[in-house]
Amino acid sequence: MSWTSWMPILVLLSSLVTALIIFCLPENRHATRGLLNLAGAVIKILLVTVMIVGVEQGMTFEARYTVLPGVDFILRADGMAMFFAGLSSVLWLFTTLYAIGYLENSPNRSRFFGFFSLCVTSTMGIALAGNLFTFLLFYELLTLSTWPLVVHRGTEKALAAGRTYLIYTLTGGAVLLGGVLWLYGLVGDVEFREGGMLRDMPEALHGQFALIFAVLMVGLAVKAAMVPLHGWLPLAMVAPAPVSALLHAVAVVKAGAFGIIRVVYDLFGIEFAASLNLLWPLGMMAAITILYASLRALAQTQLKRRLAYSTISQVSYIVLGISLFGPVGTIGALVHLLHQGFMKITLFFCAGNYAETLGIHDIKDLDGAGKRMPLTSAAFTLGAFGMIGAPPLAGFISKWYLGVGAVNAGMTWALWVLIASSLLNALYFLPIVHRLWFRPRAVAGWPEEQRLSQRFETSGWLLWPTVATALFIIAAGVFAGMPFSPLSWAQLVAAGEYL
Amino acid sequence: MIQMLLTGHLWLILLPLLAALASVPLARSRTLLPWGQGLLLLGWNALVLWLWQGGVPDTPATITLGASLVWTLQTDGPALIMALLTTWVGTATLVHTGLHRRAAAMSAKEATPAAFWPMAWLLLATLNVIWLGADLLTLYIGVEALGLVAVAMIALNNKTEAVQAALRYLFATLLGSLAYLVGAGLLFGHYGTLALATLAAEVTANGPTAAGFGLMLAGLALKAAVFPLHGWLPAAHASALLPVSVLHAALVIKASVFVMLRHWLAFAPVFADTLLPLLVGGLGATAILWGSIMALQQTRLKMLIAWSTVAQTGYLLIGFPLLLTDDAALQQLVLQGILYQMVAHGLAKAALFMAAGQLVTATGSDRIDQLTGTGRHLPLTLLTIGLAGVSLMGMPPSAGFVAKWLLASGAIGSGQVIWLVVLLAGGLLSATYILRLLRQAFREGPEQDVFHHPSRVEKITAFMLALMTLLLGLMAIPLLSLIDLPTAVQAGGIAP
C-alpha cells in the first residue's frame, strides 16, 4: 500500500483511535481527554487538508479490500467526498472545543466524548465511502453512535426522544438496506463515480432502477428529515447543545442529504436520473418540506425547536438544488451543504450559550440579551441574516445559485418556493433579532444566570467557537471567489458531474 | 482411518474425548485445574488453527462396522466452520468459568461442580462428531449423545427449577431422537444405505422418503426449539449454570439445526414443489416474531436472552427455503449466510450470556432494571452487551449483518422477496428488545451496590467474543472461503 491509500484510513483512525482511548480513560482524567480530543481533531484537519490539495491536483486517495464475496469496502477521496469531509473535520474541532466547555462538571464525560468521536468517524466514513455498501456501513454506524448522545442526559424525556429517533432511523436504515440489496442483486457492486455508473446498464433494468431510486430516497430522507419523515428531529432537541449543533449542522441530517447527492450524481448520474424523470418528484418533496417546516418554525416558542424546524427546511434546499437539472443548481446544492452547516452550528452554539449562561430556552425571554451577551448575539444575528439570504453572507451565495439554477432549469416554481421561504425565514428570525437588540430587558431578570467568566459574557470555551464559526459565515460569502472557497470547490465538483 | 489420524481431522473428536478423561482427576485439584485446562485448550486451539490453515480435505474417512453399517466422517467447509465456532465458544466458556483468580477463591458451594469439566469436554466432542458426521448413523449417535450430555449439564445446577427444566428437556430430546431414529430407519429400509451423499444422489419423492424426512425434521426441530416446539428452552436456559447456558445456546441448539440443514440439502430438493419450504420458512418467520415479542416482555436478563435465542433460530430457518434454487451460485450464497448466522449468533449469544453472568455476580440479581447505574462500574461488560447486541440486530459492522446481507441477497436473487421483508423486519424487532437492555444502561438512577467484581479475565473473555462478531463483520472472506465459491460469485455480483 502506498501512502495515498493510507490517507483515507488515517482520516478515519484519527477519530476512531481517539474514541477507543477515551472509552478506556477513567472518568476524572479531564485534561488528558480534552487534549486527546483536540489532537485528534487537529490531525484530522491536517490530513483532510493534504487530501484536498492532492485531489485538486488530480491525485487519487483510495483504500479497498473485499469484505464479502463480490462486495468491496472502499474509501476514496474525490471532490465530492472532500466537500463533506472538510466540513465535518472543521466543525468537529469547533464542536469539541464547545463541548469541553459545555459539559464542564457534568457526569459521564468519557462516554459522551467516546461516542462523540465515534460519531465523527462515521461521518468521515460516509464522506469517503466509495460505494453504496461502505456508505450503508457508516450510515448505520452513525445511527448507533448518535443514539447514546441523544439519550446522554438519561432523563425520561431524553430516553423517549432517543426511542423516537431510533424508530425513525432504524426503519429508514432497513428500507435503505432493502434498496441497496435490490440494486446489488441486479447489477452487483457499483462504485460511486462522477457522472454515475448505472447509465451503461441494459435498458430492460431501467424500470427497476426507478423503483430502487425511490426506495433509496425514502431510506435517506429519514435522516435528511424530509417531510413526512422529519418527526424525530424536533424531539432530539433534548440532547446537550453541542450534540444538537453537530446533529443539525454536520452529522445526521447532512449524512442523509449527502447520501441523496451521492445517489443522484455518482450512482445514477444526474443526466440519467433526469432522463428517468426522477428529479421532479424529489424537487416537489423538497419544496413541500421547505414550506411546511418554515411554517411550523413560525409557530414555535422555544428557541431550539424553532431552529430545529428551520433545519428541516434548510436541508431540503440542498435536495431542491439537486433536483434542479443544470450545473448552477448543482453548485447551489453543494455550496449550501457547507454554508448551512456553518450557519446552523453558529445558531445552535448561540442557543446553547443563552441556555447555559442565562438559562433562556424560550424566545420570549431573549428580550435585551444583546446588551448582556453582545458577541453571542452578534453571532446569532449573522447566522440569522445568513439564513434569510442577506448579502454578502454565505446564505446569499447559495440562494443566489439555487435561484439562478431554478430559472436555468426552467423550473420557475422552485424560484417562487425560494422567495416564499426566504420571506418565512425573515418572519421567524427577525423577531428574535429584534428582541435581542431593541427590546428592554425584562424586569424579573434572567431565568437562571450564571457567571461563567470574569472578563467575557460567558465562558471562553463557549464563546470563541461561536465567534469563529460566525466569522466563517462572512468569509464564505465575501471570499466566495477565492480558490479553495466552498463556492469554487463546488464549481470544480459540479464541472465533473456534467458531461 | 490411519490417514485421518495423520491429517489430524479425527483429533477434532479424539482430543476433546481425551480431555474429558483427563478432566476427571484434574477437577479434584483446585490448583491443578486451571493449568491443566489451559494446556488442553491451548492444544485444542492449535489443532483447529492448523486444520483451518490446511483447508478442506477431499476424501472422507470411513470406519466399517458391518456390511451396511459404515461410519463416515468428513470435514467439509461447513463442518470446519462449525468446528471453529465450537473451539472459540468452548475455549471462552471454559476460561470464563474457571481459569481466573475469582474462581480459585470461591468456596466449594459457589464453585462450578467438578463434574462440569469432563461433561463440557464430552459435549464438545459430541458436537464435533455431529459437524463431521456424513451418514445417518453417525449423526444419530451424535444427536442422541449430545442430548443426554446436555440434559445432565442443565441438571448440574442443584435447584428445583433447574431439575424440572432438565426433565422437560430430557423428555423433548428423547422424543426428538426417537423421531429421528424412526425416520432414519424408514429411509434405510427404502434405500438400503445410510450415507448422506449416496442418499442425496438416489432420493426420489415417495411416501417412505416423505415420512422419514418429515419425522427427522420434526424430531430435530423439537431439539432445536424451533417454534412452536420451543416450550422447553427458556426455562432450561434461564435456570442452568451460566457456562451451561452459554454452551447450550451458542452450540447445542445449532447442532440440531445443522443436522436439519444436512438433511435438507440432501432430501428437500425433491420436495421443492410442495408446501414444505413455505412451512419451514413460515415457522422461522413466526419464531422471529414470537421470540422477539416474548423477549420484550421479560423482566429477567437471562429470560430475555433465552427468548432471543428462539427468535434468532428463526433466521436460520428463513434460509432453508432459499436453499432450494437451481442456481448453484445463489445456493452457495444462502448456505454461507446460514452458516455465518450460526457463527454470528453463537459468538454474540455466548458474549451476551457471559456479560449477563457478570452483572448477576456484580449486583446479585438478574433483573433488567438492575442495569441502571451499573455502567459506571462495569463499562466493559456493557460494551460487550452493546457489541453483541449490534450483531444480534444485524446492524453493520457485525457478523450478524454479513449473515443478513448474504441471506437477503439470496432472497433477492431467487425472487423470493417475502423472505427479504421478514429479514429486514426481523432486524427491527430484535432491535426493540436489545435496545430495551441498552436503554437501562443510560437511564440515570440510584447507583447499584456492587457486591463482587467480576475478575478481569471474565470481562475480557466475554468482550473478546463480542469483538470477534465485529471483526468477522469486517472480514468475512477467511471463513466464507472455506465454502467453495463458484466463480460467478467471486467475480462480483449475481447476474440478473
mmCIF file with all atom_site columns, N, CA and C in Angstrom, chain A residues 5-40:
data_model
loop_
_atom_site.group_PDB
_atom_site.id
_atom_site.type_symbol
_atom_site.label_atom_id
_atom_site.label_alt_id
_atom_site.label_comp_id
_atom_site.label_asym_id
_atom_site.label_entity_id
_atom_site.label_seq_id
_atom_site.pdbx_PDB_ins_code
_atom_site.Cartn_x
_atom_site.Cartn_y
_atom_site.Cartn_z
_atom_site.occupancy
_atom_site.B_iso_or_equiv
_atom_site.pdbx_formal_charge
_atom_site.auth_seq_id
_atom_site.auth_comp_id
_atom_site.auth_asym_id
_atom_site.auth_atom_id
_atom_site.pdbx_PDB_model_num
ATOM 1   N N  . SER A 1 5  ? -3.004  5.412  -0.276 1.00 0.00 ? 5  SER A N  1
ATOM 2   C CA . SER A 1 5  ? -4.136  4.609  0.191  1.00 0.00 ? 5  SER A CA 1
ATOM 3   C C  . SER A 1 5  ? -4.245  4.631  1.709  1.00 0.00 ? 5  SER A C  1
ATOM 4   N N  . TRP A 1 6  ? -3.148  5.022  2.383  1.00 0.00 ? 6  TRP A N  1
ATOM 5   C CA . TRP A 1 6  ? -3.240  5.140  3.833  1.00 0.00 ? 6  TRP A CA 1
ATOM 6   C C  . TRP A 1 6  ? -4.024  6.373  4.261  1.00 0.00 ? 6  TRP A C  1
ATOM 7   N N  . MET A 1 7  ? -4.015  7.406  3.419  1.00 0.00 ? 7  MET A N  1
ATOM 8   C CA . MET A 1 7  ? -4.621  8.683  3.838  1.00 0.00 ? 7  MET A CA 1
ATOM 9   C C  . MET A 1 7  ? -6.075  8.544  4.295  1.00 0.00 ? 7  MET A C  1
ATOM 10  N N  . PRO A 1 8  ? -6.964  7.966  3.460  1.00 0.00 ? 8  PRO A N  1
ATOM 11  C CA . PRO A 1 8  ? -8.355  7.890  3.923  1.00 0.00 ? 8  PRO A CA 1
ATOM 12  C C  . PRO A 1 8  ? -8.508  7.047  5.186  1.00 0.00 ? 8  PRO A C  1
ATOM 13  N N  . ILE A 1 9  ? -7.646  6.027  5.331  1.00 0.00 ? 9  ILE A N  1
ATOM 14  C CA . ILE A 1 9  ? -7.734  5.187  6.534  1.00 0.00 ? 9  ILE A CA 1
ATOM 15  C C  . ILE A 1 9  ? -7.295  5.992  7.755  1.00 0.00 ? 9  ILE A C  1
ATOM 16  N N  . LEU A 1 10 ? -6.218  6.754  7.581  1.00 0.00 ? 10 LEU A N  1
ATOM 17  C CA . LEU A 1 10 ? -5.724  7.561  8.704  1.00 0.00 ? 10 LEU A CA 1
ATOM 18  C C  . LEU A 1 10 ? -6.761  8.590  9.136  1.00 0.00 ? 10 LEU A C  1
ATOM 19  N N  . VAL A 1 11 ? -7.477  9.140  8.155  1.00 0.00 ? 11 VAL A N  1
ATOM 20  C CA . VAL A 1 11 ? -8.503  10.122 8.499  1.00 0.00 ? 11 VAL A CA 1
ATOM 21  C C  . VAL A 1 11 ? -9.544  9.492  9.420  1.00 0.00 ? 11 VAL A C  1
ATOM 22  N N  . LEU A 1 12 ? -9.928  8.261  9.120  1.00 0.00 ? 12 LEU A N  1
ATOM 23  C CA . LEU A 1 12 ? -10.893 7.586  9.986  1.00 0.00 ? 12 LEU A CA 1
ATOM 24  C C  . LEU A 1 12 ? -10.267 7.257  11.335 1.00 0.00 ? 12 LEU A C  1
ATOM 25  N N  . LEU A 1 13 ? -9.031  6.770  11.289 1.00 0.00 ? 13 LEU A N  1
ATOM 26  C CA . LEU A 1 13 ? -8.390  6.357  12.532 1.00 0.00 ? 13 LEU A CA 1
ATOM 27  C C  . LEU A 1 13 ? -8.180  7.532  13.478 1.00 0.00 ? 13 LEU A C  1
ATOM 28  N N  . SER A 1 14 ? -7.968  8.730  12.925 1.00 0.00 ? 14 SER A N  1
ATOM 29  C CA . SER A 1 14 ? -7.675  9.864  13.802 1.00 0.00 ? 14 SER A CA 1
ATOM 30  C C  . SER A 1 14 ? -8.802  10.095 14.801 1.00 0.00 ? 14 SER A C  1
ATOM 31  N N  . SER A 1 15 ? -10.038 9.765  14.455 1.00 0.00 ? 15 SER A N  1
ATOM 32  C CA . SER A 1 15 ? -11.087 9.885  15.470 1.00 0.00 ? 15 SER A CA 1
ATOM 33  C C  . SER A 1 15 ? -11.456 8.542  16.087 1.00 0.00 ? 15 SER A C  1
ATOM 34  N N  . LEU A 1 16 ? -11.266 7.445  15.344 1.00 0.00 ? 16 LEU A N  1
ATOM 35  C CA . LEU A 1 16 ? -11.609 6.138  15.906 1.00 0.00 ? 16 LEU A CA 1
ATOM 36  C C  . LEU A 1 16 ? -10.690 5.786  17.072 1.00 0.00 ? 16 LEU A C  1
ATOM 37  N N  . VAL A 1 17 ? -9.394  6.009  16.875 1.00 0.00 ? 17 VAL A N  1
ATOM 38  C CA . VAL A 1 17 ? -8.447  5.714  17.948 1.00 0.00 ? 17 VAL A CA 1
ATOM 39  C C  . VAL A 1 17 ? -8.732  6.616  19.143 1.00 0.00 ? 17 VAL A C  1
ATOM 40  N N  . THR A 1 18 ? -9.027  7.895  18.842 1.00 0.00 ? 18 THR A N  1
ATOM 41  C CA . THR A 1 18 ? -9.390  8.814  19.919 1.00 0.00 ? 18 THR A CA 1
ATOM 42  C C  . THR A 1 18 ? -10.551 8.245  20.713 1.00 0.00 ? 18 THR A C  1
ATOM 43  N N  . ALA A 1 19 ? -11.571 7.775  19.996 1.00 0.00 ? 19 ALA A N  1
ATOM 44  C CA . ALA A 1 19 ? -12.756 7.237  20.663 1.00 0.00 ? 19 ALA A CA 1
ATOM 45  C C  . ALA A 1 19 ? -12.373 6.064  21.563 1.00 0.00 ? 19 ALA A C  1
ATOM 46  N N  . LEU A 1 20 ? -11.568 5.153  21.040 1.00 0.00 ? 20 LEU A N  1
ATOM 47  C CA . LEU A 1 20 ? -11.233 3.955  21.810 1.00 0.00 ? 20 LEU A CA 1
ATOM 48  C C  . LEU A 1 20 ? -10.439 4.315  23.070 1.00 0.00 ? 20 LEU A C  1
ATOM 49  N N  . ILE A 1 21 ? -9.476  5.226  22.913 1.00 0.00 ? 21 ILE A N  1
ATOM 50  C CA . ILE A 1 21 ? -8.691  5.599  24.094 1.00 0.00 ? 21 ILE A CA 1
ATOM 51  C C  . ILE A 1 21 ? -9.590  6.274  25.124 1.00 0.00 ? 21 ILE A C  1
ATOM 52  N N  . ILE A 1 22 ? -10.482 7.137  24.635 1.00 0.00 ? 22 ILE A N  1
ATOM 53  C CA . ILE A 1 22 ? -11.330 7.873  25.574 1.00 0.00 ? 22 ILE A CA 1
ATOM 54  C C  . ILE A 1 22 ? -12.241 6.920  26.346 1.00 0.00 ? 22 ILE A C  1
ATOM 55  N N  . PHE A 1 23 ? -12.749 5.902  25.665 1.00 0.00 ? 23 PHE A N  1
ATOM 56  C CA . PHE A 1 23 ? -13.597 4.933  26.360 1.00 0.00 ? 23 PHE A CA 1
ATOM 57  C C  . PHE A 1 23 ? -12.840 4.279  27.513 1.00 0.00 ? 23 PHE A C  1
ATOM 58  N N  . CYS A 1 24 ? -11.539 4.085  27.309 1.00 0.00 ? 24 CYS A N  1
ATOM 59  C CA . CYS A 1 24 ? -10.761 3.397  28.337 1.00 0.00 ? 24 CYS A CA 1
ATOM 60  C C  . CYS A 1 24 ? -10.282 4.339  29.445 1.00 0.00 ? 24 CYS A C  1
ATOM 61  N N  . LEU A 1 25 ? -10.345 5.640  29.212 1.00 0.00 ? 25 LEU A N  1
ATOM 62  C CA . LEU A 1 25 ? -9.836  6.590  30.209 1.00 0.00 ? 25 LEU A CA 1
ATOM 63  C C  . LEU A 1 25 ? -10.748 6.645  31.421 1.00 0.00 ? 25 LEU A C  1
ATOM 64  N N  . PRO A 1 26 ? -10.171 6.746  32.613 1.00 0.00 ? 26 PRO A N  1
ATOM 65  C CA . PRO A 1 26 ? -11.008 6.959  33.795 1.00 0.00 ? 26 PRO A CA 1
ATOM 66  C C  . PRO A 1 26 ? -11.743 8.293  33.692 1.00 0.00 ? 26 PRO A C  1
ATOM 67  N N  . GLU A 1 27 ? -12.887 8.344  34.356 1.00 0.00 ? 27 GLU A N  1
ATOM 68  C CA . GLU A 1 27 ? -13.788 9.490  34.235 1.00 0.00 ? 27 GLU A CA 1
ATOM 69  C C  . GLU A 1 27 ? -13.101 10.815 34.597 1.00 0.00 ? 27 GLU A C  1
ATOM 70  N N  . ASN A 1 28 ? -12.193 10.794 35.571 1.00 0.00 ? 28 ASN A N  1
ATOM 71  C CA . ASN A 1 28 ? -11.688 12.077 36.083 1.00 0.00 ? 28 ASN A CA 1
ATOM 72  C C  . ASN A 1 28 ? -10.467 12.621 35.338 1.00 0.00 ? 28 ASN A C  1
ATOM 73  N N  . ARG A 1 29 ? -10.045 11.948 34.263 1.00 0.00 ? 29 ARG A N  1
ATOM 74  C CA . ARG A 1 29 ? -8.881  12.457 33.533 1.00 0.00 ? 29 ARG A CA 1
ATOM 75  C C  . ARG A 1 29 ? -9.318  13.485 32.495 1.00 0.00 ? 29 ARG A C  1
ATOM 76  N N  . HIS A 1 30 ? -9.828  14.615 32.971 1.00 0.00 ? 30 HIS A N  1
ATOM 77  C CA . HIS A 1 30 ? -10.442 15.574 32.050 1.00 0.00 ? 30 HIS A CA 1
ATOM 78  C C  . HIS A 1 30 ? -9.430  16.213 31.114 1.00 0.00 ? 30 HIS A C  1
ATOM 79  N N  . ALA A 1 31 ? -8.270  16.563 31.666 1.00 0.00 ? 31 ALA A N  1
ATOM 80  C CA . ALA A 1 31 ? -7.283  17.268 30.847 1.00 0.00 ? 31 ALA A CA 1
ATOM 81  C C  . ALA A 1 31 ? -6.782  16.366 29.723 1.00 0.00 ? 31 ALA A C  1
ATOM 82  N N  . THR A 1 32 ? -6.431  15.127 30.099 1.00 0.00 ? 32 THR A N  1
ATOM 83  C CA . THR A 1 32 ? -5.938  14.183 29.084 1.00 0.00 ? 32 THR A CA 1
ATOM 84  C C  . THR A 1 32 ? -6.977  14.012 27.979 1.00 0.00 ? 32 THR A C  1
ATOM 85  N N  . ARG A 1 33 ? -8.232  13.877 28.410 1.00 0.00 ? 33 ARG A N  1
ATOM 86  C CA . ARG A 1 33 ? -9.289  13.632 27.439 1.00 0.00 ? 33 ARG A CA 1
ATOM 87  C C  . ARG A 1 33 ? -9.434  14.816 26.474 1.00 0.00 ? 33 ARG A C  1
ATOM 88  N N  . GLY A 1 34 ? -9.428  16.021 27.062 1.00 0.00 ? 34 GLY A N  1
ATOM 89  C CA . GLY A 1 34 ? -9.561  17.204 26.222 1.00 0.00 ? 34 GLY A CA 1
ATOM 90  C C  . GLY A 1 34 ? -8.416  17.305 25.222 1.00 0.00 ? 34 GLY A C  1
ATOM 91  N N  . LEU A 1 35 ? -7.212  17.028 25.728 1.00 0.00 ? 35 LEU A N  1
ATOM 92  C CA . LEU A 1 35 ? -6.030  17.112 24.874 1.00 0.00 ? 35 LEU A CA 1
ATOM 93  C C  . LEU A 1 35 ? -6.112  16.105 23.724 1.00 0.00 ? 35 LEU A C  1
ATOM 94  N N  . LEU A 1 36 ? -6.529  14.882 24.070 1.00 0.00 ? 36 LEU A N  1
ATOM 95  C CA . LEU A 1 36 ? -6.677  13.834 23.058 1.00 0.00 ? 36 LEU A CA 1
ATOM 96  C C  . LEU A 1 36 ? -7.670  14.248 21.973 1.00 0.00 ? 36 LEU A C  1
ATOM 97  N N  . ASN A 1 37 ? -8.800  14.766 22.450 1.00 0.00 ? 37 ASN A N  1
ATOM 98  C CA . ASN A 1 37 ? -9.844  15.199 21.524 1.00 0.00 ? 37 ASN A CA 1
ATOM 99  C C  . ASN A 1 37 ? -9.318  16.232 20.545 1.00 0.00 ? 37 ASN A C  1
ATOM 100 N N  . LEU A 1 38 ? -8.635  17.235 21.112 1.00 0.00 ? 38 LEU A N  1
ATOM 101 C CA . LEU A 1 38 ? -8.147  18.322 20.263 1.00 0.00 ? 38 LEU A CA 1
ATOM 102 C C  . LEU A 1 38 ? -7.063  17.823 19.323 1.00 0.00 ? 38 LEU A C  1
ATOM 103 N N  . ALA A 1 39 ? -6.168  16.969 19.852 1.00 0.00 ? 39 ALA A N  1
ATOM 104 C CA . ALA A 1 39 ? -5.110  16.440 18.989 1.00 0.00 ? 39 ALA A CA 1
ATOM 105 C C  . ALA A 1 39 ? -5.736  15.678 17.828 1.00 0.00 ? 39 ALA A C  1
ATOM 106 N N  . GLY A 1 40 ? -6.728  14.834 18.130 1.00 0.00 ? 40 GLY A N  1
ATOM 107 C CA . GLY A 1 40 ? -7.390  14.076 17.072 1.00 0.00 ? 40 GLY A CA 1
ATOM 108 C C  . GLY A 1 40 ? -8.006  14.991 16.039 1.00 0.00 ? 40 GLY A C  1
#
